mmCIF file of C-alpha atoms in Angstrom:
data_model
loop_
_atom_site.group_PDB
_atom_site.id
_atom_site.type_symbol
_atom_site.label_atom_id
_atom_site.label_comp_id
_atom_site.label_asym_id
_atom_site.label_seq_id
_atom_site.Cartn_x
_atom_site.Cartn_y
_atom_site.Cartn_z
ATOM 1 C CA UNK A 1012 105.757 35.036 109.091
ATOM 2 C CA UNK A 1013 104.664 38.813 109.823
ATOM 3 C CA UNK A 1014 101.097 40.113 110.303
ATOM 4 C CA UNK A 1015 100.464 43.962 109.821
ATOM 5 C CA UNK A 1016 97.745 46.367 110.683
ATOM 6 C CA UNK A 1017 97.518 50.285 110.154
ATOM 7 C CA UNK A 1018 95.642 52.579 112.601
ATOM 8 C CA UNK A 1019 94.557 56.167 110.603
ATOM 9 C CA UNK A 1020 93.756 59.382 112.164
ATOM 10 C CA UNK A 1021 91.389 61.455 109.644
ATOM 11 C CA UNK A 1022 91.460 64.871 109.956
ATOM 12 C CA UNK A 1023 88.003 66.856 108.495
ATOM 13 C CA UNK A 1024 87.228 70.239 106.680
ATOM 14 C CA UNK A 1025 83.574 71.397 106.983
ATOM 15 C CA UNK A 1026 80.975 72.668 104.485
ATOM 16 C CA UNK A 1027 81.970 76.053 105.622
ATOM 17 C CA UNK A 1028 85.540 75.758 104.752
ATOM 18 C CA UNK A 1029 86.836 75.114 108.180
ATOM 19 C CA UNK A 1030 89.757 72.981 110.096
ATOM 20 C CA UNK A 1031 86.983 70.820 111.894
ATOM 21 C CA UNK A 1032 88.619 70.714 115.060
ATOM 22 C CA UNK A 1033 87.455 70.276 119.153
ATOM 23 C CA UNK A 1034 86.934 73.896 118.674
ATOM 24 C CA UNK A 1035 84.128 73.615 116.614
ATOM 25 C CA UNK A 1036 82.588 69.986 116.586
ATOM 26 C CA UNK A 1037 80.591 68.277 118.619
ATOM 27 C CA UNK A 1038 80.885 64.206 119.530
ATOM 28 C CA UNK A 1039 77.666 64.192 117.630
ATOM 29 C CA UNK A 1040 78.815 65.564 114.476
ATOM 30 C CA UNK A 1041 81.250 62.553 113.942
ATOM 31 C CA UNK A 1042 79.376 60.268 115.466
ATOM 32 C CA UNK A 1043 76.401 60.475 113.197
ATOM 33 C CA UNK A 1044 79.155 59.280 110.223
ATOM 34 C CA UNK A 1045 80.723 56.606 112.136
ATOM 35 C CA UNK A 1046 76.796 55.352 113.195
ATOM 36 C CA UNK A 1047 76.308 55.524 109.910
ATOM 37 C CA UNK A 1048 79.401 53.208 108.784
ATOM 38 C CA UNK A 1049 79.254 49.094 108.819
ATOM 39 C CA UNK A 1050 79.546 46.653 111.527
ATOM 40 C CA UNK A 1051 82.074 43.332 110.535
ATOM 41 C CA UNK A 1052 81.378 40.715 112.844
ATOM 42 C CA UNK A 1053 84.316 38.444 112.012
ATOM 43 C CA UNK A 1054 86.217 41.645 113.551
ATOM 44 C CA UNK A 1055 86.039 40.557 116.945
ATOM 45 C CA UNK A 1056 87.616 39.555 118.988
ATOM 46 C CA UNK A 1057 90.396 40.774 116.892
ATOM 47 C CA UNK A 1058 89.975 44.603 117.604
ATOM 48 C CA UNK A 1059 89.496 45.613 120.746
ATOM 49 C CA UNK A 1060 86.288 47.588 121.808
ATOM 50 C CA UNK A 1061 87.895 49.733 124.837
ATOM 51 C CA UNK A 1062 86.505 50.541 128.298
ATOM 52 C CA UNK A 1063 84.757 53.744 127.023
ATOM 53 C CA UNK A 1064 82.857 51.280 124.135
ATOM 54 C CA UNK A 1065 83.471 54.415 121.452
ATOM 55 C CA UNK A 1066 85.740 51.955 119.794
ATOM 56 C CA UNK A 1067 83.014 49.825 118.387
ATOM 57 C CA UNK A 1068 84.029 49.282 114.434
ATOM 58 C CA UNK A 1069 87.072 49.835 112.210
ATOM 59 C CA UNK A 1070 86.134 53.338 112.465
ATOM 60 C CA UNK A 1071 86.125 55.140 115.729
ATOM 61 C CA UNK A 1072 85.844 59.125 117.264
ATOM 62 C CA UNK A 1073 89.196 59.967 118.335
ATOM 63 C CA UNK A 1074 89.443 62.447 121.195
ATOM 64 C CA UNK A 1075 89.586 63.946 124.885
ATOM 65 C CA UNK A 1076 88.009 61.579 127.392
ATOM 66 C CA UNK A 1077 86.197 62.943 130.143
ATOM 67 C CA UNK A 1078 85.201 60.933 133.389
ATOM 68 C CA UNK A 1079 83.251 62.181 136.246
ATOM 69 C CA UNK A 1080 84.106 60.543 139.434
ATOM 70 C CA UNK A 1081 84.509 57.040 137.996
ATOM 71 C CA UNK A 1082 85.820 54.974 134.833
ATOM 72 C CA UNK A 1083 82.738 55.436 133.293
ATOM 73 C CA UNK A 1084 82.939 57.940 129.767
ATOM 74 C CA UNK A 1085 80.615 61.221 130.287
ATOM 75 C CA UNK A 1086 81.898 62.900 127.439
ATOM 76 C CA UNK A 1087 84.106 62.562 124.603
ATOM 77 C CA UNK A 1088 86.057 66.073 123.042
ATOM 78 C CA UNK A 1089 86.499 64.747 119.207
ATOM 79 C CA UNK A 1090 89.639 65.474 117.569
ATOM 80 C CA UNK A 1091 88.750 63.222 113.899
ATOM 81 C CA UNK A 1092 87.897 59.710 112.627
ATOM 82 C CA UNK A 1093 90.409 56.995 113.201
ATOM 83 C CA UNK A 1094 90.135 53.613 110.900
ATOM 84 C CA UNK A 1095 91.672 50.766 111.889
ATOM 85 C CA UNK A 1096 92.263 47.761 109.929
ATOM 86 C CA UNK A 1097 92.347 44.226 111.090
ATOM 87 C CA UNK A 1098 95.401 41.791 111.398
ATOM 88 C CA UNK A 1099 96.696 41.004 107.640
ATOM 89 C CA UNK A 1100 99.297 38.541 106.432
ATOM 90 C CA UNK A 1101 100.609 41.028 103.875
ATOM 91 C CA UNK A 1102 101.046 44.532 103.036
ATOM 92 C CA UNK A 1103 98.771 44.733 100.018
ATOM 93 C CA UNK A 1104 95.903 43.365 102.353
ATOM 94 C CA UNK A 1105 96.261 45.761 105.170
ATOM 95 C CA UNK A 1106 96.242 48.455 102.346
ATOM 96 C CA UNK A 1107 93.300 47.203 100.478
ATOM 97 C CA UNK A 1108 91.581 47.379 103.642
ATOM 98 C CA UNK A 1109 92.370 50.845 104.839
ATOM 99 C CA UNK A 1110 92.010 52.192 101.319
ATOM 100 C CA UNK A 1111 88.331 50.368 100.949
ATOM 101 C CA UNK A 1112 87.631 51.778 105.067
ATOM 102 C CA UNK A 1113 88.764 55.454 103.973
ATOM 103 C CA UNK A 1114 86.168 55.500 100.724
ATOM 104 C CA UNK A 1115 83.380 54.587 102.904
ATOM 105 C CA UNK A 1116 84.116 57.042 105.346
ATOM 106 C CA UNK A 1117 85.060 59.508 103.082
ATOM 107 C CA UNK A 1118 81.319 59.162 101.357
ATOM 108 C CA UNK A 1119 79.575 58.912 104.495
ATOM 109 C CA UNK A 1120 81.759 61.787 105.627
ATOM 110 C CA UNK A 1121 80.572 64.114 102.685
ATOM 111 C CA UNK A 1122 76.708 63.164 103.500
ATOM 112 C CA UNK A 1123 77.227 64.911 106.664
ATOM 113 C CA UNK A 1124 79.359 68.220 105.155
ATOM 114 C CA UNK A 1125 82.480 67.005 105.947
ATOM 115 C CA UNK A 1126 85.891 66.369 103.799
ATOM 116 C CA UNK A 1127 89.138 64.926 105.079
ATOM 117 C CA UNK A 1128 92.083 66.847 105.329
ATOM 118 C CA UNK A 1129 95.930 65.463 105.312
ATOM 119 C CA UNK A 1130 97.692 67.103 108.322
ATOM 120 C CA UNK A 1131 99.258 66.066 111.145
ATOM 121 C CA UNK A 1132 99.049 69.060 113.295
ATOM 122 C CA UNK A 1133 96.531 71.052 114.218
ATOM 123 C CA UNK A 1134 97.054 74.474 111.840
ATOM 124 C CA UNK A 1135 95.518 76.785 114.037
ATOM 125 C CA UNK A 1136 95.957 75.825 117.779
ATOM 126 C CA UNK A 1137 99.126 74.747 119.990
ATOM 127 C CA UNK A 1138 97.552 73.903 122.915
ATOM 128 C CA UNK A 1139 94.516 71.928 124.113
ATOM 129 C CA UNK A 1140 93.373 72.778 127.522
ATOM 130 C CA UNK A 1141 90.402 70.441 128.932
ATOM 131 C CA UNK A 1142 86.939 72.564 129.950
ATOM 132 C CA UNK A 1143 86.101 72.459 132.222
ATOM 133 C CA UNK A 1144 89.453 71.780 134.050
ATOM 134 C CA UNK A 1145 89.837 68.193 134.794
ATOM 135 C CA UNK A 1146 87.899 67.320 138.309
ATOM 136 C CA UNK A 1147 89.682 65.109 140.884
ATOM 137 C CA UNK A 1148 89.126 61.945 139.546
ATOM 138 C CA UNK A 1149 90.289 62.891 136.224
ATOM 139 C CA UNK A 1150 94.161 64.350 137.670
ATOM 140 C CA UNK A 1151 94.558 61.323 139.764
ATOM 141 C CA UNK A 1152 94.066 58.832 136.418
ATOM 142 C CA UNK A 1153 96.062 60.879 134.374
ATOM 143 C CA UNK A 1154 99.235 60.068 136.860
ATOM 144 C CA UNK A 1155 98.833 56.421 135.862
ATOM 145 C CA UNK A 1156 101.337 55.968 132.854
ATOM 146 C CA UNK A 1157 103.512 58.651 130.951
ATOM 147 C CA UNK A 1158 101.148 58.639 128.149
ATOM 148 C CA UNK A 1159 98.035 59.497 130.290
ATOM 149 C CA UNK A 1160 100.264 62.686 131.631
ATOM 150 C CA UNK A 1161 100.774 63.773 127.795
ATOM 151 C CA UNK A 1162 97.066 63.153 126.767
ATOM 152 C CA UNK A 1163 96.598 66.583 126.030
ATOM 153 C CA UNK A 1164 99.192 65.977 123.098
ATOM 154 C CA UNK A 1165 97.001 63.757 120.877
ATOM 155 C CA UNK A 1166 94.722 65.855 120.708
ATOM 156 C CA UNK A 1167 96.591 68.501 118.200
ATOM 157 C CA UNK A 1168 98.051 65.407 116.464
ATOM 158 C CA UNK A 1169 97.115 63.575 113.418
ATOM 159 C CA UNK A 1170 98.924 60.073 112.985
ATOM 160 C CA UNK A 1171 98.897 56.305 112.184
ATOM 161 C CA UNK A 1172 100.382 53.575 114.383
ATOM 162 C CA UNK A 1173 101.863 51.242 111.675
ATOM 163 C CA UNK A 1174 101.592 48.017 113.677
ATOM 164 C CA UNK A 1175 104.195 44.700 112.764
ATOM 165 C CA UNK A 1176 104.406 41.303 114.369
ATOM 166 C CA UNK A 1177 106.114 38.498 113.816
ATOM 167 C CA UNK A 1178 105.319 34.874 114.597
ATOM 168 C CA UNK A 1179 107.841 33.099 116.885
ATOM 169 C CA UNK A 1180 109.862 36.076 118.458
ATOM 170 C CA UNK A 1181 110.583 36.647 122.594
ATOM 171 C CA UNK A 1182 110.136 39.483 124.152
ATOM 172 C CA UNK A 1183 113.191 40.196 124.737
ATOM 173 C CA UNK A 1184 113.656 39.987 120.720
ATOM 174 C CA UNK A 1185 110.301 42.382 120.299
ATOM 175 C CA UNK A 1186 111.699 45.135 122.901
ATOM 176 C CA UNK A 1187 115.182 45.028 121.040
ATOM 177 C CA UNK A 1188 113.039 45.288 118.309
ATOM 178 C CA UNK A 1189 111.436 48.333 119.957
ATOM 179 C CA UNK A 1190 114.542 49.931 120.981
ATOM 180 C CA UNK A 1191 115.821 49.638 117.676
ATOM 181 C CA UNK A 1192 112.940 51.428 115.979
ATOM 182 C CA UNK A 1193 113.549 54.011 118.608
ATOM 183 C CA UNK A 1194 116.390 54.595 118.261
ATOM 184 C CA UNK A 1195 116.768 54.945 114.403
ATOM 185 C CA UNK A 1196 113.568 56.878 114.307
ATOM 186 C CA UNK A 1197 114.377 60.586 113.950
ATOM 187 C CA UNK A 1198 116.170 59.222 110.472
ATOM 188 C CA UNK A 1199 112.958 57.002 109.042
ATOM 189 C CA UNK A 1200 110.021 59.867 109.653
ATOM 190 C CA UNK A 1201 111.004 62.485 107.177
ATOM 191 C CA UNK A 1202 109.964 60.405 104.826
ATOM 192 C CA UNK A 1203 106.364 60.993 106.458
ATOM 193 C CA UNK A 1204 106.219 64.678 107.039
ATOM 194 C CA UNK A 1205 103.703 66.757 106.679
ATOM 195 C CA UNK A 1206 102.721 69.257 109.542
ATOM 196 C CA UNK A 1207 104.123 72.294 108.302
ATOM 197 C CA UNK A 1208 102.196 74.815 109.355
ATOM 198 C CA UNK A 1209 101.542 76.625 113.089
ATOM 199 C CA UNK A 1210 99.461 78.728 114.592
ATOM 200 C CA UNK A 1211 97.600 79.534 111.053
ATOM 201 C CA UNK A 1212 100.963 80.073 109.315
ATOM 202 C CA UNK A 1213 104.301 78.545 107.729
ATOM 203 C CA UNK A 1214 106.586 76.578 110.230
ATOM 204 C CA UNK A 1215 110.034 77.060 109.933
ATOM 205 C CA UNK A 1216 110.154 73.108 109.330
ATOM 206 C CA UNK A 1217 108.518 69.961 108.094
ATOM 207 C CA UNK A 1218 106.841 68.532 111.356
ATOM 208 C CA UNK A 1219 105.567 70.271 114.224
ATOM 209 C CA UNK A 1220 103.992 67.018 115.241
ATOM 210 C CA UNK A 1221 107.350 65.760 115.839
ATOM 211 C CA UNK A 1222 108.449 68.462 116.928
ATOM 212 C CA UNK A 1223 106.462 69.052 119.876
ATOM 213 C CA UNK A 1224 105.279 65.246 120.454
ATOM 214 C CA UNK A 1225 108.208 63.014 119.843
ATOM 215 C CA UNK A 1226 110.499 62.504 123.315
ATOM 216 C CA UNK A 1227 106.951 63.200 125.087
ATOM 217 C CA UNK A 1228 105.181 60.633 123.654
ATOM 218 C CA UNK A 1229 106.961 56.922 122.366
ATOM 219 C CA UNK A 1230 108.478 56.874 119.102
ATOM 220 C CA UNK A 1231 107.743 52.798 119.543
ATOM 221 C CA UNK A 1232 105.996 50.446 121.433
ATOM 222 C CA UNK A 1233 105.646 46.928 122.301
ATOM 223 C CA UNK A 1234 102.683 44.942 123.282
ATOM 224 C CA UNK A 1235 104.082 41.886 126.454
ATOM 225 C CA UNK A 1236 101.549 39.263 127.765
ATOM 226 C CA UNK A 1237 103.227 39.840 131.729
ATOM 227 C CA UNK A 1238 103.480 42.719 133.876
ATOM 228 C CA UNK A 1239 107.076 41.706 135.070
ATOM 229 C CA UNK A 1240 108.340 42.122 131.268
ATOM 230 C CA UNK A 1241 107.301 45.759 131.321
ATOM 231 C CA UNK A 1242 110.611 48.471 131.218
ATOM 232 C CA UNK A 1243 109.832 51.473 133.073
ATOM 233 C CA UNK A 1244 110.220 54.795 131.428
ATOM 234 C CA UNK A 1245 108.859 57.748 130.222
ATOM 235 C CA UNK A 1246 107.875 57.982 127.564
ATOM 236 C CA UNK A 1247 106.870 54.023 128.122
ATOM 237 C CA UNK A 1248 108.454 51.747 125.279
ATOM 238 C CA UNK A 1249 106.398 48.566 126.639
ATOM 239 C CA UNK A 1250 102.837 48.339 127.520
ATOM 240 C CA UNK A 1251 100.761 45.433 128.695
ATOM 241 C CA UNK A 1252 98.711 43.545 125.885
ATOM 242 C CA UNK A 1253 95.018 44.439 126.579
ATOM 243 C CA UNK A 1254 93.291 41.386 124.641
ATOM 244 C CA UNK A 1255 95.365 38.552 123.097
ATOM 245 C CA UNK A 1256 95.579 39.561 119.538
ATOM 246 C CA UNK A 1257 98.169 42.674 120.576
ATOM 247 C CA UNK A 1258 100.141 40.247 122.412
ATOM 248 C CA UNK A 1259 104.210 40.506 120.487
ATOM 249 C CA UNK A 1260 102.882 43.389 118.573
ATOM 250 C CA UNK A 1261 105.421 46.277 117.299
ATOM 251 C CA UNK A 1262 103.823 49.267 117.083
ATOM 252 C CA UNK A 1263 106.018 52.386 115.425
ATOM 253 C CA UNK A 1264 103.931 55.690 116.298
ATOM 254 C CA UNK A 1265 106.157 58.387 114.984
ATOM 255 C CA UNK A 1266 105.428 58.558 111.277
ATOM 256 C CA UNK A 1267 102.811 61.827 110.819
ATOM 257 C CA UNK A 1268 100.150 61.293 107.988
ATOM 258 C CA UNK A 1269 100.094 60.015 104.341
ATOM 259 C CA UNK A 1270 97.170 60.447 101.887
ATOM 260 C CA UNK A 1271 98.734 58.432 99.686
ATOM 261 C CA UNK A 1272 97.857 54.934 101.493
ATOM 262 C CA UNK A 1273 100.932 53.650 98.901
ATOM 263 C CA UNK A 1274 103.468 55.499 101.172
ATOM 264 C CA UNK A 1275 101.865 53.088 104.263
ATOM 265 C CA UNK A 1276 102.933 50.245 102.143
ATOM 266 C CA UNK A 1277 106.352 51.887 101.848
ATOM 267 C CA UNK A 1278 106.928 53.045 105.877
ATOM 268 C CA UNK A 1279 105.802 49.029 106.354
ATOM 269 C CA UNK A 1280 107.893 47.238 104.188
ATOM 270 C CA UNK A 1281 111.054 49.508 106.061
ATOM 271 C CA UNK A 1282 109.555 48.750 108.996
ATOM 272 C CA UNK A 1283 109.912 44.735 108.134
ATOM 273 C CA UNK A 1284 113.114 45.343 106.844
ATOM 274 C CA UNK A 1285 114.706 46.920 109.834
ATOM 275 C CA UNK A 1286 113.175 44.284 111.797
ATOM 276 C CA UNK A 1287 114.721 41.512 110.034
ATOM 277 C CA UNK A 1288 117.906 43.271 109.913
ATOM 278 C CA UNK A 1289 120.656 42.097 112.063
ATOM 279 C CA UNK A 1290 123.937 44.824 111.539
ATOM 280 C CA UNK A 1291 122.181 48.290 112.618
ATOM 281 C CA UNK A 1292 123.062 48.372 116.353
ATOM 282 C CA UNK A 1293 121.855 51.158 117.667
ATOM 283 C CA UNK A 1294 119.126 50.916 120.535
ATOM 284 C CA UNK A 1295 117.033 53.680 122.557
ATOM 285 C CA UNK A 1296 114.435 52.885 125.415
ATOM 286 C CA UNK A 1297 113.216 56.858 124.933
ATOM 287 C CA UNK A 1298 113.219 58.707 122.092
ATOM 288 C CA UNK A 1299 115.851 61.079 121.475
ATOM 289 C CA UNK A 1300 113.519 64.212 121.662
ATOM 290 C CA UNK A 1301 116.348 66.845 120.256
ATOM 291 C CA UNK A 1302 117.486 64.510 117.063
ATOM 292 C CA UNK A 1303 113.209 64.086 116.407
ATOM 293 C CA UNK A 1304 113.042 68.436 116.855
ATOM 294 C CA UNK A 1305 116.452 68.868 114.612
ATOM 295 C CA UNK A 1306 115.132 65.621 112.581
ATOM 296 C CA UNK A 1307 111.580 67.910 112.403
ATOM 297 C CA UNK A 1308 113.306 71.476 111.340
ATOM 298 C CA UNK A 1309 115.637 70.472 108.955
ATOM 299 C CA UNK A 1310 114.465 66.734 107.314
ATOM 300 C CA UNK A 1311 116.415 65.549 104.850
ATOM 301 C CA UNK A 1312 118.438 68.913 104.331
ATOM 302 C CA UNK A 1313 120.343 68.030 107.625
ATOM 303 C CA UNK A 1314 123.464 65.451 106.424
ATOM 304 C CA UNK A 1315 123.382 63.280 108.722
ATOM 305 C CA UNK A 1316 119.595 62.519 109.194
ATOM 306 C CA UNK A 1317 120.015 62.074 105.030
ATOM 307 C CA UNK A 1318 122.985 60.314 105.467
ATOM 308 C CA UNK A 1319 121.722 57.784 108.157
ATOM 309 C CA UNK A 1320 118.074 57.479 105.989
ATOM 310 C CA UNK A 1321 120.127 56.525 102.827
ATOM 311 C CA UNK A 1322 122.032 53.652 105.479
ATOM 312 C CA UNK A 1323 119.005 52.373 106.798
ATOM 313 C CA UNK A 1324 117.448 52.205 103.100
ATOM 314 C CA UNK A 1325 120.934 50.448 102.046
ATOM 315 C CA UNK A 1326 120.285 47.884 104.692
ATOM 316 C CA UNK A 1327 116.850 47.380 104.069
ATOM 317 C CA UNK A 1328 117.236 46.687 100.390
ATOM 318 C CA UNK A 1329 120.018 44.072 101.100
ATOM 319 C CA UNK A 1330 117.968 42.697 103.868
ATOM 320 C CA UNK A 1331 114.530 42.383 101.410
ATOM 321 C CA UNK A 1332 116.656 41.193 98.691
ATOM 322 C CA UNK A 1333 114.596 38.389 97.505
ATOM 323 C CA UNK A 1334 111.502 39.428 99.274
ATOM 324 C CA UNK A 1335 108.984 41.062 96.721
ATOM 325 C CA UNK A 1336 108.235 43.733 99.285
ATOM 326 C CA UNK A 1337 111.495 45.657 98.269
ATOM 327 C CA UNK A 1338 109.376 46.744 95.170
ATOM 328 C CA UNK A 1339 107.328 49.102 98.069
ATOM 329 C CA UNK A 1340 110.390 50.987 98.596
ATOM 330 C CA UNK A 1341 110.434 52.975 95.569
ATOM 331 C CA UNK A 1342 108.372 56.053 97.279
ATOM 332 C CA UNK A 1343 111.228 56.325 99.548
ATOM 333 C CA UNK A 1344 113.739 56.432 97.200
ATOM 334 C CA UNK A 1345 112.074 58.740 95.239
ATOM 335 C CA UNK A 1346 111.835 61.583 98.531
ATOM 336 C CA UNK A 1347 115.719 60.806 99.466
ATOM 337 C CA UNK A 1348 116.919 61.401 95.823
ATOM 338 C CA UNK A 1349 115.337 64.521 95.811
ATOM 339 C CA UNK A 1350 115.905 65.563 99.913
ATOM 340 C CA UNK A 1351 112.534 66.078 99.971
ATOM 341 C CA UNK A 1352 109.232 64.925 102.555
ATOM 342 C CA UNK A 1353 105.958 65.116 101.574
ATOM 343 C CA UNK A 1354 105.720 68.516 103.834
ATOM 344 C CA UNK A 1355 107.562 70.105 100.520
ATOM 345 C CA UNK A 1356 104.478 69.718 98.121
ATOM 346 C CA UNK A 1357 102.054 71.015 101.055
ATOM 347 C CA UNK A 1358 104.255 74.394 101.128
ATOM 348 C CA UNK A 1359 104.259 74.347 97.319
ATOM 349 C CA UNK A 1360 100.825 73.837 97.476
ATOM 350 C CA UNK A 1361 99.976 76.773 100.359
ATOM 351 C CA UNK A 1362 102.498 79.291 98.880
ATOM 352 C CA UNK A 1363 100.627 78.918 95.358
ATOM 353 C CA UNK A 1364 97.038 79.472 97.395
ATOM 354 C CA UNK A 1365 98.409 81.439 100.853
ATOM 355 C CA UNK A 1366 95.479 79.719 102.827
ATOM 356 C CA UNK A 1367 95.983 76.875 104.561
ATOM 357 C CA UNK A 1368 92.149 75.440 104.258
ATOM 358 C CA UNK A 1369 92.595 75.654 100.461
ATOM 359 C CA UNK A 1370 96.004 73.944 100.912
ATOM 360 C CA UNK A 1371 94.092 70.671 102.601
ATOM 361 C CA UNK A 1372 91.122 70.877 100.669
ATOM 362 C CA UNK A 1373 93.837 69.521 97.847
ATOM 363 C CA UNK A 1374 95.241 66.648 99.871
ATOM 364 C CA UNK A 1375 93.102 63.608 99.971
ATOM 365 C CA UNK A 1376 92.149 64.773 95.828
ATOM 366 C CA UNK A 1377 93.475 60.864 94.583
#
């Protein structure tokens, strides 16, 4: 028995034709959307609200924190608009729900003279550097977990967590599970890319976000009720659950963006299958950070990222054989037939217009 959920980072374009990034919006200017936006009281305690108390609904401001000389939030630097869904029992229902969560904020958004954008890095800027500089307080919490020491990271980064769990599993079967998602990572994300652009140009590659934040940040991680079950390393592969619905969850962070919320059904139903799986045997605690950058250049052109994608798609079909989720895999089959991501069409797309704003203003067009 699984349960899924899917956490989306929106990226926005403003009236004036503009990446609408911490460069150039204020907390504010999101927030009046997500104020805006509805409140679902069966939500809770389901989703959790967060120290900072940003997190309030499905949709929430995602960006810099900023403390003063205490936990307390003075200031929030906003990246975009993340949507969370809650717990489902199937893939279609964790869909429907981010699919019906995107149209509202997508209306709301436009009310406001904003449009989302698919990207997964920031197109114009490779580096986000806190102002003012972060005060005491702030440097000595950032040295409390590998992820707080790479927070600057997130913040030119656009991606879902794709979160699995499955009813009955130890944790020492959920951080095999992580490792195992780890470790086959670098050859399951090209089917997700789409950050090719940097600095206000063409990358060389498919995924900058990968590129730069994959090694430094967890490809995977896994939610444990008990401090003494935590692994140390860094990046961190285990984390301690902070309310009792993330308790056993799987959560794969590496996958960049998809518009198409179909490709989310696709990415979940691999996810399942590799799960279930019991012949792949490779396992990782940390990402392998120079397979995600060669994984990141060269996608599905390099043979044996393709070759290793086509295995675990092999395995997964066997493994889903009389499950009706194998139908979700088509997507992926489609992109490995072809050695293509969905980075390809976003460099069709930008060579046709040579501007990247006019590339994104055609992402989210379905």
């Amino acid at each position: 028995m699984f349960h899924f959920g899917i956490e989306h980072e929106v990226a926005f374009i403003n009236n004036a034709g503009n990446f609408a990034d911490f460069s150039n919006v204020k907390f504010n200017d999101f927030n009046q959307i997500v104020e805006k936006l509805p409140v679902y009281q069966d939500d809770y305690p389901e989703l959790r609200i967060g120290d900072a108390g940003i997190k309030q609904k499905r949709w929430y401001i995602e960006g810099f924190e900023r403390f003063a000389d205490s936990e307390k939030v003075i200031e929030c630097v906003p990246k975009g608009i993340e949507i969370r869904t809650t717990i489902n029992p199937d893939i279609h229902s964790a869909i429907a729900e981010l699919s019906e969560s995107f149209r509202l904020l997508r209306e709301t958004a436009a009310e406001y003279g904003f449009s989302p954008a698919l990207i997964s890095f920031n197109p114009h800027y490779d580096a986000f550097a806190p102002n003012p500089p972060l005060n005491e307080y702030e440097t000595k919490r950032r040295q409390a977990s590998p992820e707080k020491q790479t927070a600057n990271i997130p913040m030119l980064t656009y991606g879902p967590d794709l979160n699995i769990s499955m009813v009955g599993l130890s944790t020492e079967r959920i951080i095999d599970i992580g490792k195992k998602l780890t470790y086959y990572s670098p050859y399951i994300i090209p089917f997700s890319y789409s950050s090719p652009f940097y600095q206000g140009r063409l990358w060389e590659g498919f995924s900058v976000r990968t590129f730069v934040r994959t090694g430094r940040r967890p490809a995977a991680m896994v939610f444990l009720e008990k401090q003494q079950e935590l692994i140390k390393s860094i990046p961190s592969l285990t984390k301690i659950a902070r309310i009792p619905a993330e308790i056993g969850r799987i959560e794969f962070k590496a996958f960049d963006s998809c518009s198409n919320f179909s490709m989310y059904a696709a990415l979940l139903a691999l996810l399942k299958g590799i799960v279930l799986d019991e012949s792949l045997s490779g396992r990782a605690i940390v990402p392998d950070a120079q397979k995600h950058q060669l994984s990141a250049q060269e996608g599905f052109d390099n043979e044996e990222i393709f070759q290793n994608a086509k295995l675990i798609l092999q395995v997964v079909e066997t493994t889903l054989k009389n499950d009706p989720d194998i139908n979700l895999l088509a997507p992926l089959k489609t992109f490995l037939e072809k050695r293509e991501t969905p980075a390809h069409e976003l460099i069709r797309l930008y060579k046709n217009t040579n501007s990247i704003e006019a590339t994104l203003k055609q992402t989210y067009i379905n």
